[in-house]
C-alpha atoms as a printed R data frame, in Angstrom:
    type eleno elety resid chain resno       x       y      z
1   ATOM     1    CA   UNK     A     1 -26.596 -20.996 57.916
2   ATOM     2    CA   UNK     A     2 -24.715 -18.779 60.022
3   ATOM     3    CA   UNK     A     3 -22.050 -16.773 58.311
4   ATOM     4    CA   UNK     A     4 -19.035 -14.889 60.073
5   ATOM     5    CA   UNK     A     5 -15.840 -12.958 58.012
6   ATOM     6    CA   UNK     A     6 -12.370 -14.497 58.756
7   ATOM     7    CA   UNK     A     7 -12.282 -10.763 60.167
8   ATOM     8    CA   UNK     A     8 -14.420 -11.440 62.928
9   ATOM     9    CA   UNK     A     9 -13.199 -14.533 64.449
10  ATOM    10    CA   UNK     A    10 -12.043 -11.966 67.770
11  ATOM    11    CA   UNK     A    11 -15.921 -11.290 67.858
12  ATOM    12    CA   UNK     A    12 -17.044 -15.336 68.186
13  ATOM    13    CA   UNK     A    13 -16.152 -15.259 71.579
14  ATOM    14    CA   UNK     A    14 -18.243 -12.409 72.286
15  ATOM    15    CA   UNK     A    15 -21.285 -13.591 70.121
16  ATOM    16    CA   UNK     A    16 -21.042 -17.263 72.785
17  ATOM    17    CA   UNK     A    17 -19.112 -19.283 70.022
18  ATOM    18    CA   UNK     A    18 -16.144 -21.549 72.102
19  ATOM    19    CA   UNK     A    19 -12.984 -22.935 69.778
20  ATOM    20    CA   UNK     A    20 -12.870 -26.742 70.836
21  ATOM    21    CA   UNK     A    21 -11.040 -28.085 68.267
22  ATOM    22    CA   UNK     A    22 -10.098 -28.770 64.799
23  ATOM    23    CA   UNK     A    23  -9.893 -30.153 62.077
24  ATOM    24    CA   UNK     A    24  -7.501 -32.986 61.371
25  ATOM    25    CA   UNK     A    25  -6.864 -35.652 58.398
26  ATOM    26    CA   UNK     A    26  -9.225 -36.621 56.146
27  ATOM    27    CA   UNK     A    27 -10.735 -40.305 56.983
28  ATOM    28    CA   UNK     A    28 -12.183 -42.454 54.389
29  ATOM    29    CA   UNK     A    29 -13.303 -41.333 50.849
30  ATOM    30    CA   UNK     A    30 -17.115 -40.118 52.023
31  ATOM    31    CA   UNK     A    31 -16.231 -36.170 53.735
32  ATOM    32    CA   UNK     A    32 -15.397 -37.676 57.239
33  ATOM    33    CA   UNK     A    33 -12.066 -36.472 59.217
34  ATOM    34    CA   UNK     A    34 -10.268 -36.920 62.435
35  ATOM    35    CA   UNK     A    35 -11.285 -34.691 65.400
36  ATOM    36    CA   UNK     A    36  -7.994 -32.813 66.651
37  ATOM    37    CA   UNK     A    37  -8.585 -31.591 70.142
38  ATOM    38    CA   UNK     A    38  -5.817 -31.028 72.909
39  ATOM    39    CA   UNK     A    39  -7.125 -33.860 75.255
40  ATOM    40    CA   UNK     A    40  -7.218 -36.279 72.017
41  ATOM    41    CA   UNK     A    41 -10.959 -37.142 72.884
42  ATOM    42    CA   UNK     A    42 -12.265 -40.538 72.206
43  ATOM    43    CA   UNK     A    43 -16.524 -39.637 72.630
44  ATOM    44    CA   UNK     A    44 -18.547 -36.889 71.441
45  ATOM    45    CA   UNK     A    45 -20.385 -34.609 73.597
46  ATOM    46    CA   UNK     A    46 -23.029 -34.590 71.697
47  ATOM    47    CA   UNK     A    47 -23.018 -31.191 69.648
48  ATOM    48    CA   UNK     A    48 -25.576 -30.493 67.079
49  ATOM    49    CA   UNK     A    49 -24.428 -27.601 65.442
50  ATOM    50    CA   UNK     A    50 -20.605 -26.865 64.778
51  ATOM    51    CA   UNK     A    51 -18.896 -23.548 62.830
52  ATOM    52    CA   UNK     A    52 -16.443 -24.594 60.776
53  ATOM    53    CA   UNK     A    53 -13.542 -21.763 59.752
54  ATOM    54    CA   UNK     A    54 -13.419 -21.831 55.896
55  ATOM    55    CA   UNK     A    55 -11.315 -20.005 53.320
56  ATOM    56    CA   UNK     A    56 -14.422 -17.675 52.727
57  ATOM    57    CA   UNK     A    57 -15.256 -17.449 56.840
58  ATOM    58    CA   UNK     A    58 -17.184 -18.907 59.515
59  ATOM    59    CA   UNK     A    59 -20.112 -21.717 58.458
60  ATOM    60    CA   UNK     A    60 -22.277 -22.843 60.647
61  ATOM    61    CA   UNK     A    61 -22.763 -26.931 59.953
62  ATOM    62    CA   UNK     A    62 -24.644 -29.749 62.047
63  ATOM    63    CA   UNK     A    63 -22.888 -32.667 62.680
64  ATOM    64    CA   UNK     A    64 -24.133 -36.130 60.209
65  ATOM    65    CA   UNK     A    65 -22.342 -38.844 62.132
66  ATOM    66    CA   UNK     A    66 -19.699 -39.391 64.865
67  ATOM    67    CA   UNK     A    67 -17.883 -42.537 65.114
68  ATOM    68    CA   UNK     A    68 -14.267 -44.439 66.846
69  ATOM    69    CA   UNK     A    69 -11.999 -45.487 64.146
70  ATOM    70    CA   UNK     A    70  -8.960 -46.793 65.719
71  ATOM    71    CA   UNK     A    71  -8.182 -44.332 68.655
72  ATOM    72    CA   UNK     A    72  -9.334 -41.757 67.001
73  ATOM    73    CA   UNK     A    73 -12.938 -40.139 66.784
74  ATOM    74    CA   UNK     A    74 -13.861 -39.496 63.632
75  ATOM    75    CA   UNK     A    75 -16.480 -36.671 62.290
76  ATOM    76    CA   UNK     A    76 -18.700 -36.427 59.082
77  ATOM    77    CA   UNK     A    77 -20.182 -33.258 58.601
78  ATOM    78    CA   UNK     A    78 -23.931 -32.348 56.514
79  ATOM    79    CA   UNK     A    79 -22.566 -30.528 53.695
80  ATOM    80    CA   UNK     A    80 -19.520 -32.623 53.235
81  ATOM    81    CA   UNK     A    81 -19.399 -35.433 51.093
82  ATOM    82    CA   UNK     A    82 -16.275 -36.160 49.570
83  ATOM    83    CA   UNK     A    83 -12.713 -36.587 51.152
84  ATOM    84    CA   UNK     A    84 -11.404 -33.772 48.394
85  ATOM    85    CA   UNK     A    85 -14.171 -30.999 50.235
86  ATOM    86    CA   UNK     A    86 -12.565 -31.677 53.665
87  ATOM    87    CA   UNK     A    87  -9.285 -31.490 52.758
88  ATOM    88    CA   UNK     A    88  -8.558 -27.958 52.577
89  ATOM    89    CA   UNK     A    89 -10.187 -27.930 56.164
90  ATOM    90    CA   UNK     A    90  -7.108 -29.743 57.584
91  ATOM    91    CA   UNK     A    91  -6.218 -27.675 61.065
92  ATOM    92    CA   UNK     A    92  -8.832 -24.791 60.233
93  ATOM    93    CA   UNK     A    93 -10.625 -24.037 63.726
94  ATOM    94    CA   UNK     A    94 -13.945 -25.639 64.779
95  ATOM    95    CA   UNK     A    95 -16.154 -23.798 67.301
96  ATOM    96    CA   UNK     A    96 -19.511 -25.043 69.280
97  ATOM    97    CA   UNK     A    97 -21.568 -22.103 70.772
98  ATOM    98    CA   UNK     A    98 -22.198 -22.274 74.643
99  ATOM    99    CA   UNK     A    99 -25.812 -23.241 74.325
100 ATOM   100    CA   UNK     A   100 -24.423 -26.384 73.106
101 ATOM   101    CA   UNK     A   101 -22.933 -27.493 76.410
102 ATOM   102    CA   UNK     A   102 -23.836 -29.256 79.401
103 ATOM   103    CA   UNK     A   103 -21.852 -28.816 82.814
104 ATOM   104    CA   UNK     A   104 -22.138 -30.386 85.433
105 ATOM   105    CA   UNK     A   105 -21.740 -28.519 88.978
106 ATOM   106    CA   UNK     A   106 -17.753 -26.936 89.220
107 ATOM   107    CA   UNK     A   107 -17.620 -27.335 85.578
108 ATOM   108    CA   UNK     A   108 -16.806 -24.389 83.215
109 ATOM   109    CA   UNK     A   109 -16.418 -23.736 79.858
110 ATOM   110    CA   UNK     A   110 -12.563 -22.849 79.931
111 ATOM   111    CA   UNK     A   111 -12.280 -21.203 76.793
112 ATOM   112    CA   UNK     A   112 -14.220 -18.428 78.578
113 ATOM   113    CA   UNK     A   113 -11.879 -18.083 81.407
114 ATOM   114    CA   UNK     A   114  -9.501 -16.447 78.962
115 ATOM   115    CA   UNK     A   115  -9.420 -12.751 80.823
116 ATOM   116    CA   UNK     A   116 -10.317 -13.335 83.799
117 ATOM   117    CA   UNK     A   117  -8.190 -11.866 86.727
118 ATOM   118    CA   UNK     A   118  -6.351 -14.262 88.592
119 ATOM   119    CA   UNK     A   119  -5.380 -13.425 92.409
120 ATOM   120    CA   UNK     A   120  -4.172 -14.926 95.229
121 ATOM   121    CA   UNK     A   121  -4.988 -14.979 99.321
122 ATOM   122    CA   UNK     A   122  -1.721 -12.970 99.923
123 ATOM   123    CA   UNK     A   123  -0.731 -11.265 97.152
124 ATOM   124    CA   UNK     A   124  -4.073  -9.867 95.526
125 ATOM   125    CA   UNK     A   125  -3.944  -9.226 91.686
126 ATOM   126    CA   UNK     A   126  -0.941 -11.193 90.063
127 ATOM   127    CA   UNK     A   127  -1.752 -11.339 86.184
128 ATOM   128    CA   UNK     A   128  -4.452 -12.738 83.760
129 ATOM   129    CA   UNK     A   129  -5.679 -15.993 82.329
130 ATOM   130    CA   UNK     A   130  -4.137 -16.035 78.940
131 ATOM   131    CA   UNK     A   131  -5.499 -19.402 77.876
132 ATOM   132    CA   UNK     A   132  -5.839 -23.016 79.035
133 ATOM   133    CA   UNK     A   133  -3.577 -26.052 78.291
134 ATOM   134    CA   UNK     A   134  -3.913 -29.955 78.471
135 ATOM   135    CA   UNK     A   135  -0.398 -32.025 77.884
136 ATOM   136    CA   UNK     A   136  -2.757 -35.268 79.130
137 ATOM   137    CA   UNK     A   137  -2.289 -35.708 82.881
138 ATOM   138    CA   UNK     A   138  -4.158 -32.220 83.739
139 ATOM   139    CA   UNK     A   139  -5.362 -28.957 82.423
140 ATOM   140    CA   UNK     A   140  -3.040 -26.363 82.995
141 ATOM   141    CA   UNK     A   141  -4.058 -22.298 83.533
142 ATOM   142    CA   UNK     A   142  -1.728 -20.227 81.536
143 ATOM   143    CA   UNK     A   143  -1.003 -17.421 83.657
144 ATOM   144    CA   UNK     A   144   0.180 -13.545 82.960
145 ATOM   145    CA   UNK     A   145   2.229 -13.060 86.461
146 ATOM   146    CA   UNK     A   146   2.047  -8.933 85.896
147 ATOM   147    CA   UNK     A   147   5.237  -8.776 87.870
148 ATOM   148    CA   UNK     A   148   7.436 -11.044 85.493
149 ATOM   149    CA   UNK     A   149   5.686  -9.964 82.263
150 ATOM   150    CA   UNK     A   150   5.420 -13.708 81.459
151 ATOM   151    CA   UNK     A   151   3.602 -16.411 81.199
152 ATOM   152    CA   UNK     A   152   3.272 -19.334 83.619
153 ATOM   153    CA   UNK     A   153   1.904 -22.561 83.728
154 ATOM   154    CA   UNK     A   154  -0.465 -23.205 86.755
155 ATOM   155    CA   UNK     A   155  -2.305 -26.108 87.507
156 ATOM   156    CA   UNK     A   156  -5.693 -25.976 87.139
157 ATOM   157    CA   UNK     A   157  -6.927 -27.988 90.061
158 ATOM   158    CA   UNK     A   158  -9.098 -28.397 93.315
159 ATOM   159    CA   UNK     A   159  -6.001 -28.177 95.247
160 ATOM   160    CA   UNK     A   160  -4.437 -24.699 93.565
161 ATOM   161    CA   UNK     A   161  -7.912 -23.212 92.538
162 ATOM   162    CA   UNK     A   162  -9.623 -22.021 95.484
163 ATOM   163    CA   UNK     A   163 -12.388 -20.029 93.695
164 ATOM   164    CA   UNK     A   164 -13.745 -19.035 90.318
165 ATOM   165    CA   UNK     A   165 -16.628 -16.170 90.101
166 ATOM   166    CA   UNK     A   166 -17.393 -15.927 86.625
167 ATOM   167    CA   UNK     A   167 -19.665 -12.874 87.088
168 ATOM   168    CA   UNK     A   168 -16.771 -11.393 88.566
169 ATOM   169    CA   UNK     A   169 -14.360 -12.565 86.080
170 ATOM   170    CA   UNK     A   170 -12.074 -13.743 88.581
171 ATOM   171    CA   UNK     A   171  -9.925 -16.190 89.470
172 ATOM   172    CA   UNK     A   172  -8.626 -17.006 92.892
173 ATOM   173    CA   UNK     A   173  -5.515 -19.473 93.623
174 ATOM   174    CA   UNK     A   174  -3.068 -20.450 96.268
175 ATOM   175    CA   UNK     A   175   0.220 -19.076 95.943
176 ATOM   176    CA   UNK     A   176   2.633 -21.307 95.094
177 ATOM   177    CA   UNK     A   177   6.613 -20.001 94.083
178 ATOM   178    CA   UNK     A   178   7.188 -22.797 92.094
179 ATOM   179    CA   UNK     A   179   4.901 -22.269 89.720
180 ATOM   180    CA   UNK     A   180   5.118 -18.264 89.711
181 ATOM   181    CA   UNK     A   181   7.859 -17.091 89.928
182 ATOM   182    CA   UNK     A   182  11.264 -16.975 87.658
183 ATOM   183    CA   UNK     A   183  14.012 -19.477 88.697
184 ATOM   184    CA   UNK     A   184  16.519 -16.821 90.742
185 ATOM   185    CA   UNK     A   185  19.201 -18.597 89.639
């Protein structure tokens, strides 16, 4: 079992360790909860091996069972048998390391895009990738425009993204006003 301090939850990143999720309400009486992620997913991805974040730290866990209850997808843990162990868990972080996932081609793992530069074709450097969002119609790149000292919402599709190099930790997009700049009036 893998073992990180609360202290180093900056460092999981680093060590290939992606936050995906969390934990929600307890379901049933047998260690199982709700899966809480952003996009409200309905089907796992088929992830052996989670890290939980626990009072103590980081655990590393493997997943017992997966199952649809209601809309909901529901999780039951090795290691967790009764609903009174998952309960303190409620909204603590869960994290699957990249060797976990599968892309397909144009896929990425967006938790990694966090830092990357973001330009565009006139206007070179404008800011930084300060995370990703998903209100349920599309994903949404939360940008740092340099120039405003704030952060933007950008969508984060084929049509806006014209180019991600993830050796070169960049991100390259079409320059759109609406989305980048502050309302002048």
């Amino acid at each position: 079992m893998k073992k990180f301090n609360l202290e180093e939850e900056n460092l999981l990143r680093q060590k290939g360790y992606i936050q995906f999720a969390q934990v929600g309400r307890p379901h049933g009486l047998k260690g199982a909860f709700f899966l809480k992620t952003p996009d409200r997913r309905t089907e796992w991805d088929g992830y052996k091996k989670l890290l939980i974040q626990m009072s103590e730290g980081f655990f590393e866990t493997k997943v017992a069972k997966t199952y649809n209850s209601g809309q909901a997808l529901a999780v039951h843990l090795e290691g967790f048998a009764t609903r009174e162990e998952i309960e303190p868990l409620y909204n603590k972080n869960i994290y699957v390391h990249e060797s976990e996932i599968s892309l397909d081609e144009g896929e990425f793992i967006v938790g990694k895009l966090i830092g990357f530069k973001v330009y565009t074709e006139n206007k070179g450097l404008i800011g930084t990738i300060e995370g990703v969002s998903s209100f349920g119609a599309q994903d949404n790149l939360e940008i740092y425009v340099n120039k405003y000292r704030k952060v933007f919402l950008y969508p984060f599709l084929d049509n806006f993204v014209t180019h991600i190099s993830e050796s070169e930790q960049k991100i390259e997009i079409k320059y759109v006003p609406e989305f980048l700049e502050e309302d002048s009036e």
